[in-house]
PDB file of C-alpha atoms in Angstrom:
ATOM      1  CA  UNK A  30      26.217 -17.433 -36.662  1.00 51.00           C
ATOM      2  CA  UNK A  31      24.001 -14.407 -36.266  1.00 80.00           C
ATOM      3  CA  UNK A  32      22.631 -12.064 -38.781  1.00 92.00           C
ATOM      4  CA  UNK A  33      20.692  -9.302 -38.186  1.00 94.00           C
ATOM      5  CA  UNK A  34      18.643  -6.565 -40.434  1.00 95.00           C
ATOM      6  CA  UNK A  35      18.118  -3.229 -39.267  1.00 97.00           C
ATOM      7  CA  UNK A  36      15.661  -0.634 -40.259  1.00 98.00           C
ATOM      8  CA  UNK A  37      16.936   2.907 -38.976  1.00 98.00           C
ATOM      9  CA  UNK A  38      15.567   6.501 -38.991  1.00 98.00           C
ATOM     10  CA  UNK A  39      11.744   4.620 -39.408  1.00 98.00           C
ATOM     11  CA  UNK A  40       9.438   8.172 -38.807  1.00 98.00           C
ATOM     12  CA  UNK A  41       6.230   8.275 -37.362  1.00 98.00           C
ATOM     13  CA  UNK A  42       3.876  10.890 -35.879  1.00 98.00           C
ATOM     14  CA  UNK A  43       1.712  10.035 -32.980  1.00 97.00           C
ATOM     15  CA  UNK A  44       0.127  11.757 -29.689  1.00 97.00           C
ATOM     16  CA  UNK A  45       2.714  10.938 -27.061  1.00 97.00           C
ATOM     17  CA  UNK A  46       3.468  12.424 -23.905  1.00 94.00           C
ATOM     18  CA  UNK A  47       2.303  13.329 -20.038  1.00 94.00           C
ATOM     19  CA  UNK A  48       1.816  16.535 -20.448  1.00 92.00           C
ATOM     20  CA  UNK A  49      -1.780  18.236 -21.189  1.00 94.00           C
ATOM     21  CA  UNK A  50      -0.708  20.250 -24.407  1.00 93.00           C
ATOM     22  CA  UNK A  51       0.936  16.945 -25.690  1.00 93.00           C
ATOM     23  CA  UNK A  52      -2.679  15.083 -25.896  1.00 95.00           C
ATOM     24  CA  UNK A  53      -3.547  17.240 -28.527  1.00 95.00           C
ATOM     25  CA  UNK A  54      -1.272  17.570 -30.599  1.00 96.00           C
ATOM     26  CA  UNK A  55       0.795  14.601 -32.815  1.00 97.00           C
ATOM     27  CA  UNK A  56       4.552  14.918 -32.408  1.00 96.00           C
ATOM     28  CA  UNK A  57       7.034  13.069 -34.457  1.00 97.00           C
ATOM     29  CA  UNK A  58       9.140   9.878 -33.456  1.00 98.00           C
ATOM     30  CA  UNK A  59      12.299   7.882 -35.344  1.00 98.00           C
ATOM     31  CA  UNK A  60      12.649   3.891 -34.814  1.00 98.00           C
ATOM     32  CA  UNK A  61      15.855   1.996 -35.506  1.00 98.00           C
ATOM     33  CA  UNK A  62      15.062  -1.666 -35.241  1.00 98.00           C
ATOM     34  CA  UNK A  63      17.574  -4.847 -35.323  1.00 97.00           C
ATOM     35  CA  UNK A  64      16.392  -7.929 -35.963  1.00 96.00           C
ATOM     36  CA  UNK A  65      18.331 -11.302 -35.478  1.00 94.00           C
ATOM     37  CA  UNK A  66      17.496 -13.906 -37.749  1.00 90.00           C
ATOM     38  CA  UNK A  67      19.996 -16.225 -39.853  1.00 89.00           C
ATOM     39  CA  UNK A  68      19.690 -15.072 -44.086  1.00 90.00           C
ATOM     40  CA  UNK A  69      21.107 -18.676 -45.031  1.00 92.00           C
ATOM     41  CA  UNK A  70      17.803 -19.601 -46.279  1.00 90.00           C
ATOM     42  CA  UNK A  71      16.902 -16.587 -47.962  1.00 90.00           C
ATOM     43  CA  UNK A  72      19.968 -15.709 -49.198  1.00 90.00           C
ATOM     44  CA  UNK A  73      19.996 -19.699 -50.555  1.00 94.00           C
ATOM     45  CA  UNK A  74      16.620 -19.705 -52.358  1.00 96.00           C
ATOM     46  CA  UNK A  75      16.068 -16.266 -52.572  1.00 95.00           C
ATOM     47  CA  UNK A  76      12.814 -16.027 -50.905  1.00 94.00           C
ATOM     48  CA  UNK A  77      11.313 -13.115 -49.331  1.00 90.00           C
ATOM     49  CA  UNK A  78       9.041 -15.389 -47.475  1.00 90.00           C
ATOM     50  CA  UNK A  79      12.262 -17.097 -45.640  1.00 90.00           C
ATOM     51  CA  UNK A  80      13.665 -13.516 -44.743  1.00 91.00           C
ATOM     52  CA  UNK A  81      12.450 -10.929 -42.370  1.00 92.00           C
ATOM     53  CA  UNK A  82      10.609  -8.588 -44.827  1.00 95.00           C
ATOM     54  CA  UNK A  83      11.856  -5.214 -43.341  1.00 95.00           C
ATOM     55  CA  UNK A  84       9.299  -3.629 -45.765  1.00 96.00           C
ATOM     56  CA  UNK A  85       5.636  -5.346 -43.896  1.00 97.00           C
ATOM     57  CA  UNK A  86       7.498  -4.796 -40.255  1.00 98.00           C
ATOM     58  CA  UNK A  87       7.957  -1.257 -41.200  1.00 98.00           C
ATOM     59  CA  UNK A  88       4.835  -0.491 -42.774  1.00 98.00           C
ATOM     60  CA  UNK A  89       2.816  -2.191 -39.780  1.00 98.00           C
ATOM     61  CA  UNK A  90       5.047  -0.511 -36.583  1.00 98.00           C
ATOM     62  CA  UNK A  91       4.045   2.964 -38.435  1.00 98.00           C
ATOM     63  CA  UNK A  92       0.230   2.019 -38.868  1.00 98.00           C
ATOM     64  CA  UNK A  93       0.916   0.753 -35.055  1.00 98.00           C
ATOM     65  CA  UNK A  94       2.019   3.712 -34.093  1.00 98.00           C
ATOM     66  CA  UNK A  95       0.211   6.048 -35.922  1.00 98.00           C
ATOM     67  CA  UNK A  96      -3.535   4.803 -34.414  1.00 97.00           C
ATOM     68  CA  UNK A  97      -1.466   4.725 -30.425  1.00 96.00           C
ATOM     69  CA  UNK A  98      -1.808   7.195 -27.728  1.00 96.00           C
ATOM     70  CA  UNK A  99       0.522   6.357 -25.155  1.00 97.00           C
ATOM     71  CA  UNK A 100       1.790   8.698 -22.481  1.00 97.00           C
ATOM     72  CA  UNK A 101       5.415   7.243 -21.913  1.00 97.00           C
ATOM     73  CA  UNK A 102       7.364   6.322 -25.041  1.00 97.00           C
ATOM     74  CA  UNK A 103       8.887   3.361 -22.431  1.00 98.00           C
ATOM     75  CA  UNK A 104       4.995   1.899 -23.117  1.00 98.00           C
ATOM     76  CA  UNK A 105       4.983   2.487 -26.824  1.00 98.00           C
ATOM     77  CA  UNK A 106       8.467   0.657 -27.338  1.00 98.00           C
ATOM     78  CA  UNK A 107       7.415  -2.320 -25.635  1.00 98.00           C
ATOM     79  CA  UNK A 108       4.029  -2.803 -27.452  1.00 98.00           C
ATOM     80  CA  UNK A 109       6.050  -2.531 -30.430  1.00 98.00           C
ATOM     81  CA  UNK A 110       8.721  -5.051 -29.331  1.00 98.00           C
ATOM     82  CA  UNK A 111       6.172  -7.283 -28.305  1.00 97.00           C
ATOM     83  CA  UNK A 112       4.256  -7.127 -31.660  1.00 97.00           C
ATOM     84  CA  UNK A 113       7.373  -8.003 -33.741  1.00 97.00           C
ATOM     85  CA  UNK A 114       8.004 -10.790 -31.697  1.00 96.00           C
ATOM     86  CA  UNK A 115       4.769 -11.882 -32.181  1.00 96.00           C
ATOM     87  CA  UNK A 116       3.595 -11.281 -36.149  1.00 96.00           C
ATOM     88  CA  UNK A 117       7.078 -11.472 -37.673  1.00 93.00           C
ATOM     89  CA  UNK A 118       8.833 -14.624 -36.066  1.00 86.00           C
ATOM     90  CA  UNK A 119      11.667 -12.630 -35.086  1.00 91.00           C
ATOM     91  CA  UNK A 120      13.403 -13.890 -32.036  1.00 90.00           C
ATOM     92  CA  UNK A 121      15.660 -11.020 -30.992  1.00 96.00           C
ATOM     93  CA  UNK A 122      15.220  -7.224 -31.204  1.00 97.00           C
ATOM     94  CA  UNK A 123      16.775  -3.886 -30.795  1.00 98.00           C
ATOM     95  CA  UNK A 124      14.475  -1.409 -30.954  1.00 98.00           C
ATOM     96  CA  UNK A 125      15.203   2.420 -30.152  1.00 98.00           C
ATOM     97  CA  UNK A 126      12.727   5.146 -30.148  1.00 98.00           C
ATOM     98  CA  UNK A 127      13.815   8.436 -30.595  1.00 97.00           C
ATOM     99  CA  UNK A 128      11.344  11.344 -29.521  1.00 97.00           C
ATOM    100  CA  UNK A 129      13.005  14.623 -31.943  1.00 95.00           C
ATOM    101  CA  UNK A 130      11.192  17.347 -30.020  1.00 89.00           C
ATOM    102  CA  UNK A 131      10.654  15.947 -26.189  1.00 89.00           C
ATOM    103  CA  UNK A 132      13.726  18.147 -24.627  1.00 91.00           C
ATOM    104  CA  UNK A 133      14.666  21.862 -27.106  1.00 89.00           C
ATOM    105  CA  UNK A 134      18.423  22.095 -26.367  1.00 95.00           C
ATOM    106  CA  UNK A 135      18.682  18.018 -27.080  1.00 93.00           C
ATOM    107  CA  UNK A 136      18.129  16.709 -31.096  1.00 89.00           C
ATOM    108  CA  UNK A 137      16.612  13.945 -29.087  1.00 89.00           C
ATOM    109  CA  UNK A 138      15.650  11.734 -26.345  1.00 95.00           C
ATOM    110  CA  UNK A 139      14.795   8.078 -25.745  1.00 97.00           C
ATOM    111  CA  UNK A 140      14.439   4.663 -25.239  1.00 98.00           C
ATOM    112  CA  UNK A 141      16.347   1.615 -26.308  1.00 98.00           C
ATOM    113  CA  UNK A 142      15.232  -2.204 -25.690  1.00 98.00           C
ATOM    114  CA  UNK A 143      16.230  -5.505 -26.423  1.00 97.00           C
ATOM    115  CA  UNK A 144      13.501  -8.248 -26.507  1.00 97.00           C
ATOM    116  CA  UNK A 145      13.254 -11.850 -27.360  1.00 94.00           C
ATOM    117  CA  UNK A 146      16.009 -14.657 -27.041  1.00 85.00           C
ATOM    118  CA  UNK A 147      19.428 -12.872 -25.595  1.00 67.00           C
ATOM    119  CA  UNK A 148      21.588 -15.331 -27.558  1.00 60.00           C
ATOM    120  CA  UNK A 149      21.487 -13.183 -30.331  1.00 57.00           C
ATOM    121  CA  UNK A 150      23.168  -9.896 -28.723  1.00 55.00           C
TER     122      UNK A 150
END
């Protein structure tokens, strides 16, 4: 059995982009994350510290983000893939990063990932 939690619509400004007027300026960007872990234990004991505590992993991917200056958000999404694997102990992630103003006649373009162990998809 597989659960997952999901954060979605995470916001975030940062300077993004290949294009000289897009180094100075910070331009917004939405995360939707899914996270495979199993809630027995948390859900059993209720513990926060046996559950993936959406609230630190969203707090720390917008500090991430917010101190980043990548060019490609293909770059930014796997730093941030790699990081929740890493800090959070989660083994599977979805992670889709929206950038609102990259294209005018689109609401927005992006990226989507999966990382860790596929068993989970």
């Amino acid at each position: 059995m597989t659960d997952k939690v999901f954060i979605n619509g995470l916001r975030a400004e940062t300077v993004i982009g290949v294009y000289d007027w897009e180094r100075n300026i910070r331009q917004p960007l939405i995360f939707d994350l899914e996270m495979a872990t199993d809630n027995r234990a948390a859900a059993k004991d209720d513990d926060l510290t046996k559950a993936i505590d959406y609230a630190a992993i969203s707090q720390r991917v917008i500090a991430e983000v917010e101190r980043s200056s990548f060019m490609l958000i293909e770059t930014l999404a796997e730093h941030l893939a790699a990081l929740i694997l890493e800090e959070f102990g989660v083994q599977w992630l979805q992670l889709r990063v929206l950038k609102p103003t990259a294209v005018a006649e689109a609401d927005a373009v992006g990226v989507q990932i999966q990382r860790g162990d596929g068993s989970f998809s």
